XYZ file of C-alpha atoms in Angstrom:
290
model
C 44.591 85.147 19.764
C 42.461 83.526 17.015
C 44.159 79.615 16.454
C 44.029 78.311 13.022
C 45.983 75.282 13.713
C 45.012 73.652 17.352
C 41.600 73.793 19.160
C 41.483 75.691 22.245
C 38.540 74.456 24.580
C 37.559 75.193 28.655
C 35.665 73.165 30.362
C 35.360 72.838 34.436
C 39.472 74.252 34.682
C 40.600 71.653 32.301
C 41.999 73.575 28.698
C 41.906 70.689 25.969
C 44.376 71.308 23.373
C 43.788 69.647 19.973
C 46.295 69.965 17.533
C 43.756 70.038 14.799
C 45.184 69.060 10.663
C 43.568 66.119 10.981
C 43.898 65.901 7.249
C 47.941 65.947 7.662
C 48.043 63.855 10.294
C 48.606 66.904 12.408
C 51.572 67.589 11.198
C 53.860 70.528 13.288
C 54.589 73.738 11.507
C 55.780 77.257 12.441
C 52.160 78.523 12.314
C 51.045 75.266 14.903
C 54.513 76.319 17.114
C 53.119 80.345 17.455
C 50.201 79.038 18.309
C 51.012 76.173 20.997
C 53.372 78.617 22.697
C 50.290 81.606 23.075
C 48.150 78.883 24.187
C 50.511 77.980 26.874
C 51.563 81.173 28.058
C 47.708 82.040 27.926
C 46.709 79.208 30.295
C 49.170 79.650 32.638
C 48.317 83.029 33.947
C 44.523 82.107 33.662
C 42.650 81.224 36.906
C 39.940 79.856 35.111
C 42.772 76.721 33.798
C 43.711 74.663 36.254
C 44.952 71.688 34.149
C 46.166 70.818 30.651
C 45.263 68.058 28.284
C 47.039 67.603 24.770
C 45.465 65.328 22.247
C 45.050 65.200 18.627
C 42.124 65.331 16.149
C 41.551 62.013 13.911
C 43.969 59.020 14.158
C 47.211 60.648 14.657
C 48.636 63.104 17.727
C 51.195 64.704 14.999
C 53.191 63.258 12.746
C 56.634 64.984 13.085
C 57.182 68.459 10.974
C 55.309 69.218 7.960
C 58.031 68.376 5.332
C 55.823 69.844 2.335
C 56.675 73.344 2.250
C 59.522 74.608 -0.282
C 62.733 75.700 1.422
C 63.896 74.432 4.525
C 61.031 72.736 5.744
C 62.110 74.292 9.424
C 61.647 78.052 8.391
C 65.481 78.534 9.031
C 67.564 80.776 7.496
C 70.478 78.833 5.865
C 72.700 82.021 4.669
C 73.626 82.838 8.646
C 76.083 81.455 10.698
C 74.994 81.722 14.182
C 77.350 80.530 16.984
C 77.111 79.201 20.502
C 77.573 82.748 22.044
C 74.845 83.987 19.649
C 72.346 81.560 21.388
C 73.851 82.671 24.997
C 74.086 86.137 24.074
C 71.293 86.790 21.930
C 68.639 84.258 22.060
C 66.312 86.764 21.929
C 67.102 88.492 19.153
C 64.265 88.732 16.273
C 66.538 86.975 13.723
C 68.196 84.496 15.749
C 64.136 83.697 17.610
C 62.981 83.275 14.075
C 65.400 82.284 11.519
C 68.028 79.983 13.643
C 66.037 78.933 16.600
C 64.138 75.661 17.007
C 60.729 76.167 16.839
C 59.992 72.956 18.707
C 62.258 73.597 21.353
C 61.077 77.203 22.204
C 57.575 75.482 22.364
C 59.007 72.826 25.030
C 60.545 75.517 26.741
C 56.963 77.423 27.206
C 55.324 73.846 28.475
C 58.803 73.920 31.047
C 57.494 77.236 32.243
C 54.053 76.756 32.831
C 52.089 76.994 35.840
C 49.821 74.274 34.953
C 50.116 70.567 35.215
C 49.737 69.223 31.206
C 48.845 66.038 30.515
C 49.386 64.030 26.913
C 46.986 61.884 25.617
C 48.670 60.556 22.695
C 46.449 59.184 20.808
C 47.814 57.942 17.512
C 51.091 58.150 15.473
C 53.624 60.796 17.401
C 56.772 61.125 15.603
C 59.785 63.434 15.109
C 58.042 66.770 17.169
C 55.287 64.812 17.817
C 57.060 62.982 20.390
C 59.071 65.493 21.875
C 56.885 68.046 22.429
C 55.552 65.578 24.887
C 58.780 64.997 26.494
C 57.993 67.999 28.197
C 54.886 67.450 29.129
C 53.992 65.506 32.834
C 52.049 62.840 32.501
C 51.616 60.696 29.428
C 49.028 58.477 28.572
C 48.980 56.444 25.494
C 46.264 54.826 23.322
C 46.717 51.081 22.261
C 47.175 53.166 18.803
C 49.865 55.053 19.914
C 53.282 54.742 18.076
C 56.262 57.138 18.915
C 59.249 57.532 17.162
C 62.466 59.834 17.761
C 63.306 59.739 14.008
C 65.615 62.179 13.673
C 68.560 60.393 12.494
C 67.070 58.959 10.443
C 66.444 62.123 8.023
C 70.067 63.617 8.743
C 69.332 65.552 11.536
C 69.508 65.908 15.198
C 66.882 65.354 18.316
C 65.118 68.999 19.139
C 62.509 70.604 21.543
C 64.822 70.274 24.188
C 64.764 66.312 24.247
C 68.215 65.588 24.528
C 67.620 67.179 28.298
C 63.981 66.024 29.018
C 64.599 62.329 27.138
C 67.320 60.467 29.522
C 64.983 62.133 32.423
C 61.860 60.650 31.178
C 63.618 57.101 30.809
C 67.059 56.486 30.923
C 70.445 57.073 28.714
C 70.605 53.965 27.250
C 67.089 53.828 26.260
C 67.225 57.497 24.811
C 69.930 56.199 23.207
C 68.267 53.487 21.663
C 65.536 55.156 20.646
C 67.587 58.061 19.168
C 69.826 55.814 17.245
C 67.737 53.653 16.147
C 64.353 55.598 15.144
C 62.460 52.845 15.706
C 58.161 53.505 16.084
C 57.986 52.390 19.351
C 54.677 50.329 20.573
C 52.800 51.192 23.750
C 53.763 48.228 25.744
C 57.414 49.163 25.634
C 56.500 52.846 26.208
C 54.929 51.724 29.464
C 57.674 49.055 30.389
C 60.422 51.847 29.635
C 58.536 54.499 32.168
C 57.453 57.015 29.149
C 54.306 55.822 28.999
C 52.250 56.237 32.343
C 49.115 54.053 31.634
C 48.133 52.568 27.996
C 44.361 52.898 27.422
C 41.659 51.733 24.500
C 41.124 54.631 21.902
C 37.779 54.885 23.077
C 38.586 55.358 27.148
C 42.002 57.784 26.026
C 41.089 61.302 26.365
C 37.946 60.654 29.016
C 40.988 59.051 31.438
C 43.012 61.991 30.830
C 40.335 64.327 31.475
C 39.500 62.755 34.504
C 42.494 62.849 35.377
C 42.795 66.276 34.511
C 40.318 66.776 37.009
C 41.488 65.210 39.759
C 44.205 67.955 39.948
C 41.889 70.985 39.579
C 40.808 70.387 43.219
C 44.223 70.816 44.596
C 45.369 74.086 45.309
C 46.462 75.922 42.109
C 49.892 77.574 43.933
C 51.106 74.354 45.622
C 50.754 72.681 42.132
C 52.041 75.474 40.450
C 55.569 75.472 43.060
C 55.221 71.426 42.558
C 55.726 70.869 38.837
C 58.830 73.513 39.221
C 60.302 71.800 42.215
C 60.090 68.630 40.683
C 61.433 69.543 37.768
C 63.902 71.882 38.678
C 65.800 70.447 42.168
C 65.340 66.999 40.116
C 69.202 68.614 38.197
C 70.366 70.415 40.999
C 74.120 69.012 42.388
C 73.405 68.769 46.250
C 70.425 68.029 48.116
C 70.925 71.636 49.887
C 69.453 73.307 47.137
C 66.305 71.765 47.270
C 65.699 71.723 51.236
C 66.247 75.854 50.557
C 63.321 75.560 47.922
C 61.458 73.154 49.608
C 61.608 74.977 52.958
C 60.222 78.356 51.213
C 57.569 76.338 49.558
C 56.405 74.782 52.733
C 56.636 78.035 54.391
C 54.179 80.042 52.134
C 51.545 77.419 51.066
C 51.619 76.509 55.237
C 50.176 80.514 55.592
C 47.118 80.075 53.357
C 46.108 77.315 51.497
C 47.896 75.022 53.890
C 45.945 76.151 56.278
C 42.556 75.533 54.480
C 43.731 71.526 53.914
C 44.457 71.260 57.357
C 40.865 72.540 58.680
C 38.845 70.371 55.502
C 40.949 67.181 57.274
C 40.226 67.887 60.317
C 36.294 68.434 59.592
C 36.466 66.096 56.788
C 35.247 67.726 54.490
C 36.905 69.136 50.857
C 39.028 71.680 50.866
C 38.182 75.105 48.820
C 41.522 76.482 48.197
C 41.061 79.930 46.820
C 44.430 80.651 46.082
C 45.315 81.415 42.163
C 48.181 80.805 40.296
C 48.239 84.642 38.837
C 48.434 86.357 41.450
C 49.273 84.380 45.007
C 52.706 82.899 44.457
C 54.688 83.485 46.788
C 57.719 85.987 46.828
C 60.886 83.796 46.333
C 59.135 82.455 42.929
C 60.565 82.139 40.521
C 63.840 81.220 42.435
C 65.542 79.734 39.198
């Protein structure tokens, strides 16, 4: 699809995503939320991707949702009542996907999915969405300009995209807590010290380390990356270690048949592997097991 609202760039397997209103700070909006989630979906069945960096044009990564349009600034539809067994039952409904769902979280939901590894290089003020969406995302690194803030109590309203699952993960319950309550910008130095942070770098050095980063990863095969990010996530919530050994056996299994096979020959001639396997088309039969 054509993107208004992000740029959408290839270069050597890594997909740069810019979320690109530089002139509203980036600000989120329905439009930016269609388009993040095709983007996603897009790379992940693309051979051609074998990595994922998120940044943000100018000075800002995004600055929560737009809160300029008329309305209710989240494109919901305040005449319905939707209950708890609508959003079991019918979560896929067109009214209930556009009207009563959060946009944010059905965006977090498509990063969840994805094949491919994303990485966040936030490199200015990420607040509301803004931080969130990158709750979901792997790896975070943070400029020295960085500032995130979960600031949803402090305009009435509760924490989205999924964060109140992906949040305590990232850090802990009492800092989520914190943070929540609080809606405090935080600075990169407690970012870091709190684990949600992975590395603080100058503005300059941000989105280079990330891309290089980024490319450290697209030599690795793209199925045992793929069935990593999944595992990791997924038997990470499981209730007994069982459950993983079951995935992690099946996982061993395949990726021992082909491109386990191609790391062990590159050590043993030491050389560089060439995995050929792709992410479209080569995972294995028990995936998804979830």
């Amino acid at each position: 699809m054509s993107f208004q609202t992000i740029l959408y760039e290839v270069d050597n397997q890594v997909l740069t995503l810019t979320l690109n209103r530089p002139d509203r700070l980036n600000a989120f909006t329905t439009q930016m939320a269609t388009e993040l989630i095709s983007a996603f979906e897009q790379a992940s069945e693309d051979d051609e991707i074998s990595a994922i960096v998120v940044t943000g044009a100018g000075n800002a990564f995004c600055a929560g949702m737009d809160l300029s349009t008329d309305g209710n600034v989240f494109g919901l539809d305040e005449k319905l009542q939707p209950t708890l067994q609508d959003m079991q039952n019918h979560l896929d409904d067109p009214v209930i996907e556009a009207k009563v769902r959060d946009s944010g979280g059905q965006l977090t939901l498509a990063i969840f999915e994805c094949k491919k590894p994303v990485i966040a290089a936030i490199n200015g003020a990420a607040v509301g969405i803004g931080a969130t969406m990158t709750c979901a995302m792997d790896i975070r690194l943070v400029s020295e300009n960085a500032r995130v803030g979960f600031v949803f109590n402090k305009i009435g309203i509760t924490p989205e995209a999924c964060s109140s699952w992906f949040l305590p993960r990232i850090v802990n319950m009492g800092t989520a807590m914190e943070w929540i309550y609080s809606g405090d910008l935080i600075n990169p130095e407690e970012l870091k010290e709190r684990g949600f942070a992975n590395r603080i770098e100058s503005a300059e050095r941000l989105l280079g380390s990330a891309e290089q980063m980024a490319q450290r990863i697209t030599k690795h095969s793209q199925v045992a990356i793929a069935l990593s990010r999944q595992m990791l996530y997924r038997n990470a919530v499981v209730p007994h270690p069982k459950v993983a050994h079951d995935v992690d056996s099946l996982g061993v299994f395949y990726t021992s048949r082909k491109s386990g096979k191609e790391g062990v020959a590159a050590f043993r001639e030491k050389r560089q592997p060439n995995f050929t396997d792709r992410a479209s088309t080569d995972m294995p039969p028990f995936y998804p097991w979830w």
